[in-house]
Short mmCIF file of C-alpha atoms in Angstrom, two decimals:
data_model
loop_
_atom_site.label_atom_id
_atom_site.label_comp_id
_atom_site.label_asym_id
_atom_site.label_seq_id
_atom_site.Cartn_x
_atom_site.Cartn_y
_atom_site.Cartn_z
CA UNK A 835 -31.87 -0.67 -24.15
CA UNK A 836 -31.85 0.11 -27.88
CA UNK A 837 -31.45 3.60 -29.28
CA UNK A 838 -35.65 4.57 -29.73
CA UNK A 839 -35.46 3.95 -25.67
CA UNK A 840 -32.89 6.21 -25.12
CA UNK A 841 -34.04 8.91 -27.39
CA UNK A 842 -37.13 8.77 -25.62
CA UNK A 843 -36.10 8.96 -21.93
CA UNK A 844 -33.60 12.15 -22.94
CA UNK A 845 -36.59 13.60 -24.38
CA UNK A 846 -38.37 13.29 -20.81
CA UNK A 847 -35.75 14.38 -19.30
CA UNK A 848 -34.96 17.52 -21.24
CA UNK A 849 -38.24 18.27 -20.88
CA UNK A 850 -38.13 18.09 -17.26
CA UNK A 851 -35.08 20.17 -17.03
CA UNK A 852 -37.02 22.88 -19.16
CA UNK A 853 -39.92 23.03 -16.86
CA UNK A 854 -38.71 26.34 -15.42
CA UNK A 855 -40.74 28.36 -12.48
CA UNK A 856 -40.68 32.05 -12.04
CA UNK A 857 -37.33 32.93 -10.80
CA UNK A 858 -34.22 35.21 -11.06
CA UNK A 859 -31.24 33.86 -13.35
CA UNK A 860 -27.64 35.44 -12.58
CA UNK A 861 -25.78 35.43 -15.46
CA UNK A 862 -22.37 36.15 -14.56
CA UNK A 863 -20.35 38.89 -16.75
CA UNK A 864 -16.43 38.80 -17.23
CA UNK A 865 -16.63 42.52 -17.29
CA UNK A 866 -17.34 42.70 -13.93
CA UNK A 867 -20.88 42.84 -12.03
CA UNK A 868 -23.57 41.06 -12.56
CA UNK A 869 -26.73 40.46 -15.47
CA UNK A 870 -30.15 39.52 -13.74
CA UNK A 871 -33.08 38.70 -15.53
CA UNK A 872 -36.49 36.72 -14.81
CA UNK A 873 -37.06 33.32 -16.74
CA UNK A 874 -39.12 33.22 -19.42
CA UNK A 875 -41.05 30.65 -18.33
CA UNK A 876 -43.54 32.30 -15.59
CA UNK A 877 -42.89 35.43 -16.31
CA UNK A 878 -46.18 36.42 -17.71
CA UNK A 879 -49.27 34.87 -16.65
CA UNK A 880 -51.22 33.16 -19.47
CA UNK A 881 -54.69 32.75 -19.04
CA UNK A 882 -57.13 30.34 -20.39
CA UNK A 883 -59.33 33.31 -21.82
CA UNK A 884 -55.93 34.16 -23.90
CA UNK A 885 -55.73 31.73 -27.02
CA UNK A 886 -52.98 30.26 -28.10
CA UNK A 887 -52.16 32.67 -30.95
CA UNK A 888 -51.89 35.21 -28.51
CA UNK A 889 -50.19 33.76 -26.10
CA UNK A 890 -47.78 32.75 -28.83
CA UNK A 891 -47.34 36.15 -30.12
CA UNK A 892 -46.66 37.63 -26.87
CA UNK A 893 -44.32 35.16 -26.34
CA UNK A 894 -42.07 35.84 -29.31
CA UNK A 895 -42.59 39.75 -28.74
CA UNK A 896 -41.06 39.14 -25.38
CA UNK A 897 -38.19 36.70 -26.65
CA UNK A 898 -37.31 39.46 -29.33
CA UNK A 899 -37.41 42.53 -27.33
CA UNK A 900 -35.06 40.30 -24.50
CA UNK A 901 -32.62 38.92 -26.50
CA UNK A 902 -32.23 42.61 -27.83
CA UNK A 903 -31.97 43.98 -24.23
CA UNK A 904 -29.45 41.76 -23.39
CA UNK A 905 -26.59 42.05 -25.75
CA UNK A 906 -27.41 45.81 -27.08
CA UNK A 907 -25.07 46.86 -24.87
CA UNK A 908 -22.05 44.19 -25.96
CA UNK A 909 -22.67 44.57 -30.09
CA UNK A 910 -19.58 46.56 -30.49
CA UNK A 911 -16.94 46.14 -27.96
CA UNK A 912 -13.37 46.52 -26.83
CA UNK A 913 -10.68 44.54 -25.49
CA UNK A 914 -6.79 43.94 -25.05
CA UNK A 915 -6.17 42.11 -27.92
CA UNK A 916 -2.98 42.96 -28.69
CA UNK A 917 0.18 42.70 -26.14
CA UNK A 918 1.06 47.00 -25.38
CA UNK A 919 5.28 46.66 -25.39
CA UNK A 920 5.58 44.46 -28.35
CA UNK A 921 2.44 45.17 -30.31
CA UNK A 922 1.91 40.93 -30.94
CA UNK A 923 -1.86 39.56 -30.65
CA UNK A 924 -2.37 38.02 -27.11
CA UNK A 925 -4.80 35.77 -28.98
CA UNK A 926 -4.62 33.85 -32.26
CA UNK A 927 -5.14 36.22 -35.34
CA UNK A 928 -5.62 35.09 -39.15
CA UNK A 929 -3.21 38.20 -40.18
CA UNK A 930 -0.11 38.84 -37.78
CA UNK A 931 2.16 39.55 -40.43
CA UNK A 932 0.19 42.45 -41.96
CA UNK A 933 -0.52 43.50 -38.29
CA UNK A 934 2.70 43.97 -37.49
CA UNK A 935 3.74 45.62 -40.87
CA UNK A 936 1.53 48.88 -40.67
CA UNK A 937 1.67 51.62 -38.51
CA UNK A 938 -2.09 53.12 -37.37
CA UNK A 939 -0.39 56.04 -35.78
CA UNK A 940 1.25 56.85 -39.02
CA UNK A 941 0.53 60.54 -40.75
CA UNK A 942 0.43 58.52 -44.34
CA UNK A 943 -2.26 56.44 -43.05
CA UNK A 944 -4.42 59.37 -41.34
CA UNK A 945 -7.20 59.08 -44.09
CA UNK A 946 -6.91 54.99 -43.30
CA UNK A 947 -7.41 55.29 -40.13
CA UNK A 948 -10.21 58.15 -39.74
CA UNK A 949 -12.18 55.91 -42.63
CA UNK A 950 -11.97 52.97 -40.32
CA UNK A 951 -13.27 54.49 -37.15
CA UNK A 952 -15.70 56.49 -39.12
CA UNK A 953 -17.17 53.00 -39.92
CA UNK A 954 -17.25 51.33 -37.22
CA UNK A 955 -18.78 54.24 -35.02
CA UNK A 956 -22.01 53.92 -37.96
CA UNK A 957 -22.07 50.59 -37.13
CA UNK A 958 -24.16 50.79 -33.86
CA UNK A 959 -26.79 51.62 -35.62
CA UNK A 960 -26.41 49.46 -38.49
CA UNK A 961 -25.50 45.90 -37.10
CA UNK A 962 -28.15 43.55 -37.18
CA UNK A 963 -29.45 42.40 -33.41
CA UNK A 964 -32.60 40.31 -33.93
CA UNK A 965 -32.97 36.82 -31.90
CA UNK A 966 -32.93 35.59 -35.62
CA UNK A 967 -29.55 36.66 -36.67
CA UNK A 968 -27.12 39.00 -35.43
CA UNK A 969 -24.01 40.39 -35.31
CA UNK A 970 -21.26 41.34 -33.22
CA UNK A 971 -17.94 42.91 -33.52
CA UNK A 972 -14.46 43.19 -30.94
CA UNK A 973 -12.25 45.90 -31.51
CA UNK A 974 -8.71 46.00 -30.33
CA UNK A 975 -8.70 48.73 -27.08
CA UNK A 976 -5.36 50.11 -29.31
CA UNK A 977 -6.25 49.85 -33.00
CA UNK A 978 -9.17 50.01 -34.53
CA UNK A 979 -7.75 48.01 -37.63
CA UNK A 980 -7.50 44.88 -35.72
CA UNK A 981 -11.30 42.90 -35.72
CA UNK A 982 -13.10 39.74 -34.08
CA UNK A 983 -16.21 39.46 -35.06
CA UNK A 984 -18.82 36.93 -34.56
CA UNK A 985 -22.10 35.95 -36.54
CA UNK A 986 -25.13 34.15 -35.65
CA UNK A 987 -26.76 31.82 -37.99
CA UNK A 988 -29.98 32.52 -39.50
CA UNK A 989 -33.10 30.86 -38.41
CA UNK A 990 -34.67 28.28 -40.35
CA UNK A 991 -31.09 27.52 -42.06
CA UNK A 992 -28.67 24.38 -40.52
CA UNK A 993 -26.58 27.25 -39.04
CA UNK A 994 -29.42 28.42 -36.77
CA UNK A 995 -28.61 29.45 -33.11
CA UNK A 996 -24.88 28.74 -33.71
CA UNK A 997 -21.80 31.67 -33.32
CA UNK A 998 -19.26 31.66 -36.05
CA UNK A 999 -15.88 33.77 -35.50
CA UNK A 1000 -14.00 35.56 -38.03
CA UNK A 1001 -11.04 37.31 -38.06
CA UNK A 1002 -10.88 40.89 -39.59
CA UNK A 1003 -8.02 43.05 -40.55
CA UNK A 1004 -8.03 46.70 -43.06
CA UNK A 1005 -4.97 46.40 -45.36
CA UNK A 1006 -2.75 49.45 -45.48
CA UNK A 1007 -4.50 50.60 -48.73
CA UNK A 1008 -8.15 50.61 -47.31
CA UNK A 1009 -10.59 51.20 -48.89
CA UNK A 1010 -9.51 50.62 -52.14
CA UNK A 1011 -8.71 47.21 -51.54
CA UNK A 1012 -11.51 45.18 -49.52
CA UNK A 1013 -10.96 44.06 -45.84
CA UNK A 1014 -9.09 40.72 -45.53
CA UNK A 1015 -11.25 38.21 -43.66
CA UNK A 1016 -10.75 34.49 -42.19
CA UNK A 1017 -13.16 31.78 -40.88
CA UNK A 1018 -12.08 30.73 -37.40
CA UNK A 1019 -15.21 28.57 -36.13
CA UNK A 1020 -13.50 25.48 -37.92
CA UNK A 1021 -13.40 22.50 -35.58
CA UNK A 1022 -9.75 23.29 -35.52
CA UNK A 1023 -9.33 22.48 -39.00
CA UNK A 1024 -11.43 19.48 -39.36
CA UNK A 1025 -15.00 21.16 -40.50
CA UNK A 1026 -16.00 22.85 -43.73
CA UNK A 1027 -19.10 24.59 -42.80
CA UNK A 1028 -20.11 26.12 -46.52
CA UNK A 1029 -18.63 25.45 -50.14
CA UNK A 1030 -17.83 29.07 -49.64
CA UNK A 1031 -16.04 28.66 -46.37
CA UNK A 1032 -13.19 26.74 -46.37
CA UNK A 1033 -11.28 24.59 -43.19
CA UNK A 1034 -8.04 26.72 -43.38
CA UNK A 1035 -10.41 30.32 -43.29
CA UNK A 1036 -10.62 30.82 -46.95
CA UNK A 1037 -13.12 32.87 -47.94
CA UNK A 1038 -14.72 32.82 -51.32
CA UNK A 1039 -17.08 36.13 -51.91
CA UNK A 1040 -17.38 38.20 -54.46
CA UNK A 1041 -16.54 41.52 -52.56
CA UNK A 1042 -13.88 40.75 -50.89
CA UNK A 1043 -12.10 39.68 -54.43
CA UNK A 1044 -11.84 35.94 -53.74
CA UNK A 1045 -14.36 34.66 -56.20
CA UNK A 1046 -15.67 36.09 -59.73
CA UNK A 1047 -18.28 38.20 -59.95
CA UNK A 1048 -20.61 40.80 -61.41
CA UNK A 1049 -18.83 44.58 -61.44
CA UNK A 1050 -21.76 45.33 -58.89
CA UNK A 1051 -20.59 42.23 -57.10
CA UNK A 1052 -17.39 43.62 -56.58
CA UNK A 1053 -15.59 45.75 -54.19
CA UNK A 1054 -14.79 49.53 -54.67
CA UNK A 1055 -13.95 52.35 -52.34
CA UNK A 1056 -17.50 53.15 -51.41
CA UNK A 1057 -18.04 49.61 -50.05
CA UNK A 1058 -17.98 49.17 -46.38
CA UNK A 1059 -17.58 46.56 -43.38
CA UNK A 1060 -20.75 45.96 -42.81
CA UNK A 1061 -21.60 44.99 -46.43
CA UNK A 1062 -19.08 42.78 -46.04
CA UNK A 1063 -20.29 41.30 -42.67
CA UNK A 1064 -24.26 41.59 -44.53
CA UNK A 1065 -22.67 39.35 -47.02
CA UNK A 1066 -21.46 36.55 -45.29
CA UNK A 1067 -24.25 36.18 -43.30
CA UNK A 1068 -26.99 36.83 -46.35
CA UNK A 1069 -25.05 34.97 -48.71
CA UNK A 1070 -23.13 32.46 -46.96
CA UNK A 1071 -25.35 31.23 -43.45
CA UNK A 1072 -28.20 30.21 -46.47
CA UNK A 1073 -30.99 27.61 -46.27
CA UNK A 1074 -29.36 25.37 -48.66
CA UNK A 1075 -25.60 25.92 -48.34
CA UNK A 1076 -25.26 22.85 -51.09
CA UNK A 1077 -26.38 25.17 -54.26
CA UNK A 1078 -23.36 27.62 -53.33
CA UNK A 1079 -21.24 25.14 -54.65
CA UNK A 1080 -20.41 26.17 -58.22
CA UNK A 1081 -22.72 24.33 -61.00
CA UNK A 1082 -24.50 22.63 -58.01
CA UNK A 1083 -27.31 25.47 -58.54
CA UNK A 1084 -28.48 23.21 -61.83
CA UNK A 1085 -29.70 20.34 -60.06
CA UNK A 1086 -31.86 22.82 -57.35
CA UNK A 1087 -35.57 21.21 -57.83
CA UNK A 1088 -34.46 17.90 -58.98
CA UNK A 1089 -35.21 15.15 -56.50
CA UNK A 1090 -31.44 14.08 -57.01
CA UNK A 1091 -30.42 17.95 -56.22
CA UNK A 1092 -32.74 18.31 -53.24
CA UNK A 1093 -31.75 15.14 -51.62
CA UNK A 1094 -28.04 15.74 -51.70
CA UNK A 1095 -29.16 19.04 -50.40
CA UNK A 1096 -31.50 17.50 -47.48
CA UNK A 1097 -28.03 15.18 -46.75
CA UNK A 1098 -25.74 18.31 -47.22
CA UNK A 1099 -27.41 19.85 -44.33
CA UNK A 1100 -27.77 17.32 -42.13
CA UNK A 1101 -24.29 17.43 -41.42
CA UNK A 1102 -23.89 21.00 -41.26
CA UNK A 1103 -26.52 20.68 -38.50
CA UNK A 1104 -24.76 18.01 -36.59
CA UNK A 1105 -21.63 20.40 -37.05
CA UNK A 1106 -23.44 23.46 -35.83
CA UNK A 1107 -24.55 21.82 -32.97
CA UNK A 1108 -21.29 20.30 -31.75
CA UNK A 1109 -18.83 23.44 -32.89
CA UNK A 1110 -20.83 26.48 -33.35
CA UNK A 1111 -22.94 26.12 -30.28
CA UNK A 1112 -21.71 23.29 -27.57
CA UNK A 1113 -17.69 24.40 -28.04
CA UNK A 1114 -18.69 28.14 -27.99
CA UNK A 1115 -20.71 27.50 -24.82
CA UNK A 1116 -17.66 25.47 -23.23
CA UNK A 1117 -14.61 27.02 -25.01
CA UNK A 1118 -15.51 29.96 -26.54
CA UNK A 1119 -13.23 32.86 -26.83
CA UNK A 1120 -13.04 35.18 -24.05
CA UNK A 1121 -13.47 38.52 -25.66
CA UNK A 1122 -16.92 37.50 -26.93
CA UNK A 1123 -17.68 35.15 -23.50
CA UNK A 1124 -20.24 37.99 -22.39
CA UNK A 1125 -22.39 37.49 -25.72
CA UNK A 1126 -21.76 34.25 -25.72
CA UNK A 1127 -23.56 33.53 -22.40
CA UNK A 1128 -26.19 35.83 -23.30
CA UNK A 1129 -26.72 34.79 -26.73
CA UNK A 1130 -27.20 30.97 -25.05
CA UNK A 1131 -29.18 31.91 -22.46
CA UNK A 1132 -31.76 33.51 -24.23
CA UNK A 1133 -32.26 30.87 -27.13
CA UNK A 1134 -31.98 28.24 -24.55
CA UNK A 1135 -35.16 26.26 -25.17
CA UNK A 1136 -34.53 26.96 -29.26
CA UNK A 1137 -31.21 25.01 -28.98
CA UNK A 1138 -32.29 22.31 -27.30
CA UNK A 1139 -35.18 21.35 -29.14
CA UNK A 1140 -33.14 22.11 -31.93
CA UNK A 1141 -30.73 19.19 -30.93
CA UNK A 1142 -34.02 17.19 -30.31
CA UNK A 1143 -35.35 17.71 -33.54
CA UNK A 1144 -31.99 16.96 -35.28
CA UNK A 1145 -31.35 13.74 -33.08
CA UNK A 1146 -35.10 12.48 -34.45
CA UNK A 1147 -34.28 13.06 -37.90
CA UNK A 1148 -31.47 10.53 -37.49
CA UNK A 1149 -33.08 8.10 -35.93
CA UNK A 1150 -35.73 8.17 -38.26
CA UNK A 1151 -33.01 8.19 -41.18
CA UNK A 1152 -31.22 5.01 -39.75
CA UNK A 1153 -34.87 3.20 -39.40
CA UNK A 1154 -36.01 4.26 -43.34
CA UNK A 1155 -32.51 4.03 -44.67
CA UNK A 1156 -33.02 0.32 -45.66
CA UNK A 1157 -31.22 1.08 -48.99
CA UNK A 1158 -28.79 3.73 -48.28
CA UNK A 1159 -26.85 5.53 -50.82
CA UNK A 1160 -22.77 3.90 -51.12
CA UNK A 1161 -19.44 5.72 -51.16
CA UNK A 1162 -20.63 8.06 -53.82
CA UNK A 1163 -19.05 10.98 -52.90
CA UNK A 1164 -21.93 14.04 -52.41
CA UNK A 1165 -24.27 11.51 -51.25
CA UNK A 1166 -22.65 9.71 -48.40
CA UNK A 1167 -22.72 11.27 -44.78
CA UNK A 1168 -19.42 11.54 -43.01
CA UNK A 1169 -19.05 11.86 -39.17
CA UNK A 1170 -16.68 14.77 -38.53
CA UNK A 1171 -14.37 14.40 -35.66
CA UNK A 1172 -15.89 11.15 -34.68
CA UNK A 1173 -13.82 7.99 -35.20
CA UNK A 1174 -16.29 5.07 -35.28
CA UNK A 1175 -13.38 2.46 -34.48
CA UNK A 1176 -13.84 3.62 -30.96
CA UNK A 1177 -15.04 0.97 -28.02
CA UNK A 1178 -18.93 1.99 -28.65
CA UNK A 1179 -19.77 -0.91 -27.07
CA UNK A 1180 -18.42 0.06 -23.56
CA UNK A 1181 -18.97 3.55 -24.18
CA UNK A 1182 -22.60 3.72 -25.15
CA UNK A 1183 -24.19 1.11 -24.63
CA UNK A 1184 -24.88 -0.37 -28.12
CA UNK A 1185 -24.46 -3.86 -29.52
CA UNK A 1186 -21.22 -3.73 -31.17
CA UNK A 1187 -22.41 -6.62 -32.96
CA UNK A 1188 -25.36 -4.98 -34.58
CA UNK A 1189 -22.73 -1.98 -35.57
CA UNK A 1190 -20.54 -4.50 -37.74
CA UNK A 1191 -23.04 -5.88 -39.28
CA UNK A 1192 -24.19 -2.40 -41.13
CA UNK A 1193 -22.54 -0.78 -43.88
CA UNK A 1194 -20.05 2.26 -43.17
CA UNK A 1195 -23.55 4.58 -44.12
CA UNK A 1196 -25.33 3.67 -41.40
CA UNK A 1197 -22.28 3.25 -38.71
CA UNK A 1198 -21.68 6.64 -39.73
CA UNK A 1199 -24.89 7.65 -39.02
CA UNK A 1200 -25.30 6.20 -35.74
CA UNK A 1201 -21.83 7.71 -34.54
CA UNK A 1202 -23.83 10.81 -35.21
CA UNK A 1203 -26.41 10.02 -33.55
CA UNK A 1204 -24.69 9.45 -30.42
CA UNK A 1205 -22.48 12.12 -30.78
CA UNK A 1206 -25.62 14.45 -30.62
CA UNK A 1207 -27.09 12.75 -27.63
CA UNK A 1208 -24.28 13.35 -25.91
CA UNK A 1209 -24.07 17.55 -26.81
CA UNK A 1210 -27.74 17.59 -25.62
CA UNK A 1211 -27.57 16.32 -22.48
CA UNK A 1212 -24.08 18.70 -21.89
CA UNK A 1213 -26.38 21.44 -23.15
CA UNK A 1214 -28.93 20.56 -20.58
CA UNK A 1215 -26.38 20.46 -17.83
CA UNK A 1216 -24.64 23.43 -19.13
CA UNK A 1217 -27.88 26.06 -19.20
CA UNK A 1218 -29.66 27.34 -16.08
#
């Protein structure tokens, strides 16, 4: 059975498994109790006088308004983060050291500290919470200095539907120094999501001093968190992540420039698939595992025909590819994580012998290929 016949069985059979009736969904909450809701599918009857337009329209009003219902209540949270006796994170955290060297309850850090909460209490009313991007913040039940925080990727960009964590910590002389901030969702060290995100957290933004910049650029006491957070997710989570490299931005509209950028993303896609959304869904941290299940639920049907329409594209690119670009650096697609060397043969299914016989492009791409195949059908197992 080659790969085309595979593809196209999954895609009957994820379409089978999406063929939802009207019924309740329990969505379990680690906070105790339980989250009903009715399926989307069913839910509202669509007649054949109502065109498709309109049935359309209603049917995004209704995915908007529930995917704001669900997680209102879980934007800005609390949680034991940090251990009471000895004050030491329960959990990993990007900045221990500076955690442990300030005091919150300190009388020289009074103006610190009422700054901080004065911020985050604005924040519920600032945050973004659209299906299309939000965000979400975890607050230490202690200190309010101490952060998680977790952003969803944009729509129509290659981070779309995925959850990226961050680490988030006020330095003892905020606000006149910026918040320090680190990337966690990193494939544990293996995955560089963004020129401007780096594999060991780096950040590189203008505001928060890391990279040059205009004066406006820069940060100053009147800056906040959220600009920050507004930031990374405006400036960062982009369409075409590629041109954020430094002097990359020449080439945008050249048919060189926009097919390193088409290639760029198609592994941040295969990336955001297999980190952002499949190990969030399975391994995702605790503290956010309420709007992580939420988040999931609700863009269900957009994740999975997101993996669909990502698994297609590769297929398609290993049939066209007859001339693929070599080991040119920017050009060549690598396979994060996945070490082709592995018995395929037993494994998948596939002809090690036609695998030998292509160049490292295309073995590369078909260890992609299979890798995503595999996420999809754990995603269909994994939702309701």
């Amino acid at each position: 059975m080659n790969i085309l016949m595979i593809h196209y069985l999954l895609l009957l059979y994820i379409k089978a498994i999406l063929q939802l009736g009207e019924k309740e969904i329990l969505i379990k909450s680690d906070r105790g109790g339980d989250f009903r809701l009715k399926s989307s599918r069913g839910s509202r009857p669509m007649t054949r006088q109502m065109d498709r337009d309109e049935i359309a329209r209603l049917d995004k009003q209704s995915y908007i308004l529930q995917y704001k219902e669900l997680l209102r209540e879980l934007q800005i949270s609390t949680w034991k983060l940090l251990l009471n006796d000895a004050g030491k994170p329960v959990y990993g955290y990007a900045f221990k050291k500076e955690l442990r060297s300030v005091n919150p309850f300190s009388p020289t850090h009074k103006d610190r500290t009422k700054r901080i909460a004065k911020e985050i209490s604005s924040m519920h009313n600032s945050l973004p919470l659209n299906a299309s991007n939000a965000i979400f913040v975890c607050m230490d039940e202690t200190r309010c200095d101490m952060l998680k925080v977790l952003i969803s990727g944009p729509d129509d960009t290659p981070y779309q539907n995925g959850l990226f964590e961050f680490d988030v910590f006020f330095p003892v002389n905020y606000p006149q120094q910026p918040p320090k901030c680190s990337f966690l969702t990193t494939g544990s060290g293996n995955v560089r999501f963004n020129p401007n995100l780096y594999n060991d957290g780096k950040i590189c933004l203008s505001i928060l001093g890391t990279w040059e910049g205009r004066p406006e650029e820069k940060w100053n006491p009147l800056c906040s968190l959220l600009q920050v957070l507004i930031s990374i997710q405006g400036l960062i989570f982009v369409h075409q992540p590629y041109f954020n490299e430094p002097g990359y931005e020449k080439s945008q509209g050249t048919p060189k420039g926009d097919e390193s950028s088409r290639r760029y993303n198609l592994q941040i896609e295969n990336a955001t698939l297999v980190y952002a959304i499949y190990e969030q869904w399975k391994n995702g941290p605790i503290y956010f595992r309420d709007i992580i299940k939420r988040h999931f639920w609700a863009k269900r049907e957009s994740v999975l025909k997101q993996a669909e329409n990502w698994l297609q594209t590769m297929v398609d690119e290993i049939r066209n590819n007859s001339n693929p670009l070599k080991k040119n650096g920017e050009g060549n697609i690598k396979c994060w994580g996945i070490v082709w060397r592995r018995s395929l043969k037993n494994k998948f299914l596939i002809d090690i012998d036609i695998l030998l016989k292509c160049d490292d492009y295309i073995k590369n791409l078909i260890c992609i290929v299979i890798m995503t195949r595999q996420t999809v059908r754990k995603l269909v197992e994994a939702f309701p």
